[in-house]
mmCIF file of C-alpha atoms and ligand atoms in Angstrom:
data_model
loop_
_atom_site.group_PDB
_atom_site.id
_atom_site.type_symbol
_atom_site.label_atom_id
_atom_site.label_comp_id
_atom_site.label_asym_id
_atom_site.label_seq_id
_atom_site.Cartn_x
_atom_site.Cartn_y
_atom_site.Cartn_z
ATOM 1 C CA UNK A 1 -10.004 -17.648 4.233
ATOM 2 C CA UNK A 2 -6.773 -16.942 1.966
ATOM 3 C CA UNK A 3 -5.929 -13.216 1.304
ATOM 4 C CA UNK A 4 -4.087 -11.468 -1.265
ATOM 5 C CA UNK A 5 -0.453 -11.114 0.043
ATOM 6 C CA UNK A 6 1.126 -8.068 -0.946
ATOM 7 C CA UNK A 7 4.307 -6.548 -0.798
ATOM 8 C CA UNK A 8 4.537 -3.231 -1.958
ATOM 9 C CA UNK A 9 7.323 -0.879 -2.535
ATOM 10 C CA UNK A 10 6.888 3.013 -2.069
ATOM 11 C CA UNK A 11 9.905 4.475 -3.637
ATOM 12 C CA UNK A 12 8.205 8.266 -2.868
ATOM 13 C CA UNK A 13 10.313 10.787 -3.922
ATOM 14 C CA UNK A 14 13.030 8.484 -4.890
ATOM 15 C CA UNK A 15 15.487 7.637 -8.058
ATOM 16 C CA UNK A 16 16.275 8.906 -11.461
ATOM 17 C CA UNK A 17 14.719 7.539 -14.540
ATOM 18 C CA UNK A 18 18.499 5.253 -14.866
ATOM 19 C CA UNK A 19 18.350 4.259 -11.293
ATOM 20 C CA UNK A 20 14.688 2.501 -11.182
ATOM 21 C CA UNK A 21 15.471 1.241 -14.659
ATOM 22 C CA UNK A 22 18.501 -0.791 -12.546
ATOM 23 C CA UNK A 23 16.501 -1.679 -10.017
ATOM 24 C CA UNK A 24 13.979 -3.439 -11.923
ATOM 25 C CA UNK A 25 16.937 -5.171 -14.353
ATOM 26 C CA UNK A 26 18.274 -6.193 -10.599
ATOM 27 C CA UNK A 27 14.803 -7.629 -9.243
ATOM 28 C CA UNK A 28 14.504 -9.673 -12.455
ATOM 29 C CA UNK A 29 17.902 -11.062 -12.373
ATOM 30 C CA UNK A 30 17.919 -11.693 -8.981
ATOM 31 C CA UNK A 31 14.290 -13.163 -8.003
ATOM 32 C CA UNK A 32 13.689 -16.657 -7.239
ATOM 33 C CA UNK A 33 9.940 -17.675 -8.254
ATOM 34 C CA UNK A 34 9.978 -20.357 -5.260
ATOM 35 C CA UNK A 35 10.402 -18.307 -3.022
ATOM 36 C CA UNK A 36 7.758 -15.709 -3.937
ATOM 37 C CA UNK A 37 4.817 -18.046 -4.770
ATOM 38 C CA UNK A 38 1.525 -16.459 -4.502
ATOM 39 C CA UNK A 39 2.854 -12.563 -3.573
ATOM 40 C CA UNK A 40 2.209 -9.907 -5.293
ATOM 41 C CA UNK A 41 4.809 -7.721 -5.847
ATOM 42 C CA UNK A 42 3.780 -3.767 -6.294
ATOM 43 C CA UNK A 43 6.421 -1.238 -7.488
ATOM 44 C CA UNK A 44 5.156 1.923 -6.394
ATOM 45 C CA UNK A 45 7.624 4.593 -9.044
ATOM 46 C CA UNK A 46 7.231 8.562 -9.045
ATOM 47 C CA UNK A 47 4.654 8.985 -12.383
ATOM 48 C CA UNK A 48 7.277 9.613 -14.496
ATOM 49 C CA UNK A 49 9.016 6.155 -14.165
ATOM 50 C CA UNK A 50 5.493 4.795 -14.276
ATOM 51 C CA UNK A 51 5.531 4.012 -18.248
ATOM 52 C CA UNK A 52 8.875 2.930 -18.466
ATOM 53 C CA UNK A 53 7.948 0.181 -15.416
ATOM 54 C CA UNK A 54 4.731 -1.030 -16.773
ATOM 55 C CA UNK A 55 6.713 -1.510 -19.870
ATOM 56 C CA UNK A 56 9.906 -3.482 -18.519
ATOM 57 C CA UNK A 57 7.129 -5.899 -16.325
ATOM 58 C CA UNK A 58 4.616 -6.240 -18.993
ATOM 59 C CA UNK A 59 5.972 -9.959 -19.532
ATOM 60 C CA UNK A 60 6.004 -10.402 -15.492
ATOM 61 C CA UNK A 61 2.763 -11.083 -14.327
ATOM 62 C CA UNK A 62 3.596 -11.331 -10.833
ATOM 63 C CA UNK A 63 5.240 -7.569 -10.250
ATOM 64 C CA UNK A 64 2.536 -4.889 -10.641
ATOM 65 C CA UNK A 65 2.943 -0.959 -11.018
ATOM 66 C CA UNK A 66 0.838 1.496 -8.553
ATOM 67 C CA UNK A 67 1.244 5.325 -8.937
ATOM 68 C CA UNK A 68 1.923 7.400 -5.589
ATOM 69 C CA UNK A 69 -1.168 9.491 -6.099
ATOM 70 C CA UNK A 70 -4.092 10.364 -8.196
ATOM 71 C CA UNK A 71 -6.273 13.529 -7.943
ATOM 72 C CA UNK A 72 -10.160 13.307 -7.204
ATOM 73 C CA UNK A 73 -11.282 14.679 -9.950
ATOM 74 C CA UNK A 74 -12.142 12.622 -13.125
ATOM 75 C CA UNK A 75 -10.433 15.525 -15.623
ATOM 76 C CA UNK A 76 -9.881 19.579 -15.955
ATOM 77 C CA UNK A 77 -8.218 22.475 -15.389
ATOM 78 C CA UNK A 78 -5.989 21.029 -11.921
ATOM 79 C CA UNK A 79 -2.262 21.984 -13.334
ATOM 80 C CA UNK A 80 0.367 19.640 -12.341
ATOM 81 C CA UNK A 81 -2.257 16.560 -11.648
ATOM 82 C CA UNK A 82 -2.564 13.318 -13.065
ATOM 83 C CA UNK A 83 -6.047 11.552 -12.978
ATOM 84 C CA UNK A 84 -7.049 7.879 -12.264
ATOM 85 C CA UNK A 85 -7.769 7.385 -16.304
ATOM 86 C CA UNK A 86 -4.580 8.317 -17.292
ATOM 87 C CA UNK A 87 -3.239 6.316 -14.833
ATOM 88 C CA UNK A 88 -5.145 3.563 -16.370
ATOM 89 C CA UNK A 89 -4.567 4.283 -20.141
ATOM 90 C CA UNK A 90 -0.912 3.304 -19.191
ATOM 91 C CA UNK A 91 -1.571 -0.102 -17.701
ATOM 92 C CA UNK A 92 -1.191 0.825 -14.111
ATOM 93 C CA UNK A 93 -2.542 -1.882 -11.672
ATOM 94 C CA UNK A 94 -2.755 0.227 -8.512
ATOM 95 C CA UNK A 95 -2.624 3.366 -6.613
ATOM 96 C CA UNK A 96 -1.759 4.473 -3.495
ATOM 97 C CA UNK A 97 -4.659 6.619 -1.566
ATOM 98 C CA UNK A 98 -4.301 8.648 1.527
ATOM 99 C CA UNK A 99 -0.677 7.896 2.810
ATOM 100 C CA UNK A 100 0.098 9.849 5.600
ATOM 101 C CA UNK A 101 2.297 12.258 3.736
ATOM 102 C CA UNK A 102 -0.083 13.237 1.568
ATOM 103 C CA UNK A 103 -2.163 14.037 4.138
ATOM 104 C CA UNK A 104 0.318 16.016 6.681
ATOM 105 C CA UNK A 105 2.250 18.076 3.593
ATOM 106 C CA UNK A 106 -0.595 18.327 0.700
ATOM 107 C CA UNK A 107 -3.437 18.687 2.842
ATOM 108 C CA UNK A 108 -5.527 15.781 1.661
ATOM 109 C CA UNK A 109 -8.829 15.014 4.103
ATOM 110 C CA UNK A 110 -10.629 12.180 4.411
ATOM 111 C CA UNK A 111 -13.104 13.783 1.756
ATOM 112 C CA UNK A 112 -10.532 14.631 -0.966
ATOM 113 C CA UNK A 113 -9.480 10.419 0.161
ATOM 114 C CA UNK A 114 -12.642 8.913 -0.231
ATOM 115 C CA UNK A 115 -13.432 10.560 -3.917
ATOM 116 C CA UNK A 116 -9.468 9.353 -5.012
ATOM 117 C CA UNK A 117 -10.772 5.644 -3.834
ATOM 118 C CA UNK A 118 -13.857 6.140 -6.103
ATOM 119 C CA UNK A 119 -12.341 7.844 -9.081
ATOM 120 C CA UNK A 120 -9.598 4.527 -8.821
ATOM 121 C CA UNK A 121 -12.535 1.905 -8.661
ATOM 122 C CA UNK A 122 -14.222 3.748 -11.549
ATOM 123 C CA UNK A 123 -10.843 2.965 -13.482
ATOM 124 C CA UNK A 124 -10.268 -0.157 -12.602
ATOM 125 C CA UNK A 125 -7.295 0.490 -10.652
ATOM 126 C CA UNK A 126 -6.708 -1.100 -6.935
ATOM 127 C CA UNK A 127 -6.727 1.339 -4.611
ATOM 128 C CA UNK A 128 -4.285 0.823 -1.577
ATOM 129 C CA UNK A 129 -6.093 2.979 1.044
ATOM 130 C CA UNK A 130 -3.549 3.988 4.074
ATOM 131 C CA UNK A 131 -4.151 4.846 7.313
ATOM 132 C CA UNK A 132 -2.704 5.343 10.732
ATOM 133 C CA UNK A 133 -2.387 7.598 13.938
ATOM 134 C CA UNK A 134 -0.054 9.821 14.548
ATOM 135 C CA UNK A 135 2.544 9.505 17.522
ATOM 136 C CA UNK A 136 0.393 11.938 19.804
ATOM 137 C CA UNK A 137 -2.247 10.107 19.064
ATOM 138 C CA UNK A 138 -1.430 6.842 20.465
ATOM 139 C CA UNK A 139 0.359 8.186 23.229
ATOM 140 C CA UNK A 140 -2.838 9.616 24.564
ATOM 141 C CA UNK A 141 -4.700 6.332 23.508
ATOM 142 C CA UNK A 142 -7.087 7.580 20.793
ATOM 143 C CA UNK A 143 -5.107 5.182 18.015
ATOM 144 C CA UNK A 144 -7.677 2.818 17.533
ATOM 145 C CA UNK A 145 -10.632 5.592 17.264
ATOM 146 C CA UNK A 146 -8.435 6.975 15.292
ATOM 147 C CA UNK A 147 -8.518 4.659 12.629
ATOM 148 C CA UNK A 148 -11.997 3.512 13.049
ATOM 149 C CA UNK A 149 -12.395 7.381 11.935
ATOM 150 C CA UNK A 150 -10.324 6.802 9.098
ATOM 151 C CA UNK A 151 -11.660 3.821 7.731
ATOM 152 C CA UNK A 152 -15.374 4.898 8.297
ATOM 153 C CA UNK A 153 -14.748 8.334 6.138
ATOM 154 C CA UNK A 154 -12.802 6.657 3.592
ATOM 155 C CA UNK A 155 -14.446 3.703 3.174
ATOM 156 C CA UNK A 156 -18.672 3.900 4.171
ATOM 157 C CA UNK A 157 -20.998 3.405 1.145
ATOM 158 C CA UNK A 158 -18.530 1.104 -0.981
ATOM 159 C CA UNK A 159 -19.856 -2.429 -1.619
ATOM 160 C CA UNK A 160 -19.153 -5.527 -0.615
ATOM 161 C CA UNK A 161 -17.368 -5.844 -4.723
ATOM 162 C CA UNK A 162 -15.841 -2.781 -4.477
ATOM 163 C CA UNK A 163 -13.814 -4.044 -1.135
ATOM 164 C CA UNK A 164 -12.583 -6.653 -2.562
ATOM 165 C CA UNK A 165 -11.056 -4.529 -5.214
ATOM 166 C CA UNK A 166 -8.702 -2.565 -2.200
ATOM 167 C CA UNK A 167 -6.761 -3.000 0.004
ATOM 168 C CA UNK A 168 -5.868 -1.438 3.309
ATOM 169 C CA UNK A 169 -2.022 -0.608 4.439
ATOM 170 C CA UNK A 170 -2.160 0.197 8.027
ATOM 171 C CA UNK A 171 1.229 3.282 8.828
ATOM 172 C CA UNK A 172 1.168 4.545 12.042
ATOM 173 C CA UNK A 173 2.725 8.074 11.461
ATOM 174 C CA UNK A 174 5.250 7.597 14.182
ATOM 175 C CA UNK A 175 6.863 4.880 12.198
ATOM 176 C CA UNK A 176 7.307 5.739 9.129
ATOM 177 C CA UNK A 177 10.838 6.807 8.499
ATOM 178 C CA UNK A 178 12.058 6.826 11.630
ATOM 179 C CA UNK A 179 13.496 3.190 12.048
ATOM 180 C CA UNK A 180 10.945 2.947 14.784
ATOM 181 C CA UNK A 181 8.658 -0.387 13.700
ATOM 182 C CA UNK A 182 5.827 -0.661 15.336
ATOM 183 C CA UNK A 183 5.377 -4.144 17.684
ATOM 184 C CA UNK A 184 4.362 -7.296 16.414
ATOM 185 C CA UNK A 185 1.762 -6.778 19.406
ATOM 186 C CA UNK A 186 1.074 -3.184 18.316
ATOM 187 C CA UNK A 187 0.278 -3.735 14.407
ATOM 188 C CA UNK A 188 -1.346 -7.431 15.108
ATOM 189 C CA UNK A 189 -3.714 -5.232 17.513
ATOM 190 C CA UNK A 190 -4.728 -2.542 15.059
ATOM 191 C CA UNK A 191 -5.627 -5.207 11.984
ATOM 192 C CA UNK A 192 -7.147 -7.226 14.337
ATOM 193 C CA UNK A 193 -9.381 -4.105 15.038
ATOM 194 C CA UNK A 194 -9.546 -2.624 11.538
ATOM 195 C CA UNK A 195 -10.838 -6.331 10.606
ATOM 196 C CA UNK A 196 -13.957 -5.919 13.413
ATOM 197 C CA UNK A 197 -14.232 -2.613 11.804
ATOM 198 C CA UNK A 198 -14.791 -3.942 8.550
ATOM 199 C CA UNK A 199 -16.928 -6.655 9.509
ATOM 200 C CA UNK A 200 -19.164 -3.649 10.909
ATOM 201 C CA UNK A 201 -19.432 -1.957 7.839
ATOM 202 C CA UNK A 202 -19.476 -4.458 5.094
ATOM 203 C CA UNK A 203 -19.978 -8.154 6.796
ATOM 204 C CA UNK A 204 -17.688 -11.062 7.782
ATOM 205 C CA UNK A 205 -16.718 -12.120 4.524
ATOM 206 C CA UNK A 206 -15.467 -9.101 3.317
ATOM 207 C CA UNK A 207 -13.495 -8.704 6.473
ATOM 208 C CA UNK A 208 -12.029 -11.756 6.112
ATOM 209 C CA UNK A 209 -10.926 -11.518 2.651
ATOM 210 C CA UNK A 210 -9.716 -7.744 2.591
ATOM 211 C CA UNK A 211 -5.799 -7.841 2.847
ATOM 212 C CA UNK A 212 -4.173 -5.470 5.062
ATOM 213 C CA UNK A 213 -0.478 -4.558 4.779
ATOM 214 C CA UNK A 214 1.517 -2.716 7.347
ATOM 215 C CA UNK A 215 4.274 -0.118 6.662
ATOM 216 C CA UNK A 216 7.011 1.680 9.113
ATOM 217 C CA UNK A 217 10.088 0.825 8.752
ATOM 218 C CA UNK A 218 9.823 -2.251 7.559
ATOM 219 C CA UNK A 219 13.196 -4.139 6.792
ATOM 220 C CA UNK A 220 14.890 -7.317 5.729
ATOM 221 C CA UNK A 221 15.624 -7.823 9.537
ATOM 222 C CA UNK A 222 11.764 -7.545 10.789
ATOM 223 C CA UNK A 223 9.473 -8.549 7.595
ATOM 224 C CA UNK A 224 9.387 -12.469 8.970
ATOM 225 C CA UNK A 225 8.278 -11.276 12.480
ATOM 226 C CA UNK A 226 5.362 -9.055 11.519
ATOM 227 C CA UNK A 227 4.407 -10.991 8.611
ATOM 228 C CA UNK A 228 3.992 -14.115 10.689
ATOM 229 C CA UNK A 229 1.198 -12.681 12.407
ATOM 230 C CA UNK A 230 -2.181 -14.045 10.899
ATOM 231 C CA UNK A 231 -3.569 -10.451 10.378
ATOM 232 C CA UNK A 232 -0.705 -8.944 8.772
ATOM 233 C CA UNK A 233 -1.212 -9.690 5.243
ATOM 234 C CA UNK A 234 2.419 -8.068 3.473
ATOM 235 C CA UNK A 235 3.660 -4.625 3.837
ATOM 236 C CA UNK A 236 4.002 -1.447 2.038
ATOM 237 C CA UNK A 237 7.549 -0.462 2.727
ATOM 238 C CA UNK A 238 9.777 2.670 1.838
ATOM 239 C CA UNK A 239 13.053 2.913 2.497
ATOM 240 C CA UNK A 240 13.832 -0.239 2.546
ATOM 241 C CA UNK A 241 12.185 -1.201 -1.023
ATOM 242 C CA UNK A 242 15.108 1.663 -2.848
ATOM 243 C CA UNK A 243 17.068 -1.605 -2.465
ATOM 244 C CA UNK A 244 16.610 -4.461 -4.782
ATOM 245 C CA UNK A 245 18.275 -7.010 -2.924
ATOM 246 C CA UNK A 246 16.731 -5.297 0.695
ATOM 247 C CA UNK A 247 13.423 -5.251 -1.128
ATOM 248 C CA UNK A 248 13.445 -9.274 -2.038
ATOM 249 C CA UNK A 249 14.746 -10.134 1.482
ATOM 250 C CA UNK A 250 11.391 -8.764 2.275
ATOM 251 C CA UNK A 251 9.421 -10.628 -0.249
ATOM 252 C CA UNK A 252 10.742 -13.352 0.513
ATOM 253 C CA UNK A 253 9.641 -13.207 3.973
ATOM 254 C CA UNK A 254 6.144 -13.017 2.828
ATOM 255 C CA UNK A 255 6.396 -15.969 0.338
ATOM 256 C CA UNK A 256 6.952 -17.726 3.408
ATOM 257 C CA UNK A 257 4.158 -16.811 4.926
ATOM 258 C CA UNK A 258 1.544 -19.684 4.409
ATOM 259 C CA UNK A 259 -2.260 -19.160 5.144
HETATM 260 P P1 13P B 1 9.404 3.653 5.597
HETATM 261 O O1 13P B 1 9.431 2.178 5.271
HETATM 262 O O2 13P B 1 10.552 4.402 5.026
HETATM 263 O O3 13P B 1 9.227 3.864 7.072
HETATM 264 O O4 13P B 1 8.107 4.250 4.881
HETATM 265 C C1 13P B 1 6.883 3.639 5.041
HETATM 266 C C2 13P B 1 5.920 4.234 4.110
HETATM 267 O O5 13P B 1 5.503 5.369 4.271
HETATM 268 C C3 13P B 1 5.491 3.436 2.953
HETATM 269 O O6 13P B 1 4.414 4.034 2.299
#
């Protein structure tokens, strides 16, 4: 079964308004369409880059836009906070739900996560639900419950046509931003596993067509590795992505990738 490949670029707390407006006039300059056939390309911006994106793409079918956040409520009196219909009344594609940092420094649970996946579906918008243990976590060997945790809280209750609305980015804590990538072996084990655990919840087919990235530290020198594992479906990559030409290295090693 053929699944969405994704690469997606989480610029977090990254760039002026000038310095993503490069970056994108850089991507589209540089990017050869051969070489990216069937990958979807997500730039993840700060919200207030968001508008100026969607609007520089809008011709570029390919490249989508994703917000960093969205809060779980539909509307109201939550200063600060931007809501999945907003996000939507701009043309945003996609939103990111649950990354780790969200959890560890806004403390986001897996309750506050699982409304932000609904109040995205209600919009429209793809959610891109992460997940992953933390270092402690695998070094005692409870990654995989772990995760099975995750998924089950965050995901339990959505049907079949919801799932194939999201999709999962597997980020084991311990990896993300510290140049420490997790093994081929290590990531092919845990999608391998998230896919039985989705096959539990929502049937084979589902499983099977519900793409799941990885992320941590993810680079131009590693991409081809990981992605050539048949359960690693693109990445969702930081660091790395504040780089045009890094960024399309990385893309490109998914457009090799052939199902
Ligand atoms: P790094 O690629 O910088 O490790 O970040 C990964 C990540 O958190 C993407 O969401």
């Amino acid at each position: 079964m053929s699944r969405r490949r994704v690469a997606a670029a989480n610029w977090k707390m990254n760039k002026s308004f000038a310095e993503a407006e490069l970056f994108v006039e850089r991507l589209l300059e540089d990017i050869d369409p051969d070489k990216t056939e069937g990958v979807h390309i997500v730039l993840t911006p700060p919200y207030i880059h968001l508008q100026n994106l969607v609007e520089m793409l809008t011709l570029n079918e390919g490249i989508a836009v994703a917000a960093q956040n969205c809060h779980h409520e539909a509307q109201g009196a939550y200063t600060g906070e931007v809501s999945a219909s907003m996000l939507k009344s701009i043309d945003v594609d996609a939103v990111l739900v649950g990354h780790s940092e969200r959890r560890q420094y806004f403390g986001e649970n897996d309750m506050i996560v699982s409304k932000k996946i609904h109040r995205a579906l209600e919009n429209d918008l793809m959610p891109v639900y992460c997940c992953g243990e933390t270092l402690e976590q695998r070094e005692s060997g409870a990654h995989l419950g772990t995760v099975t945790h995750q998924i089950e809280a965050a995901l339990t209750g959505l049907s079949a046509q919801q799932m194939q609305q999201l999709v999962i980015a597997y980020e084991p804590v311990w990896a993300i931003g510290t140049g420490k990538t997790a093994t081929v072996e290590q990531a092919g084990e845990m999608h391998q596993h998230i896919r039985s655990v989705l096959e539990r919840l929502f049937g084979k087919e589902s499983a099977e067509s519900t793409s799941i990235l990885y992320g941590g530290s993810v680079k131009a020198s590693n991409a081809a590795e990981l992605f050539a594992h048949p359960h690693i479906d693109g990445g969702l990559v930081g660091g790395a992505s504040l780089d045009p030409e890094e960024f399309l290295a990385i893309v490109y090693a998914l457009g090799h990738k052939r199902f």
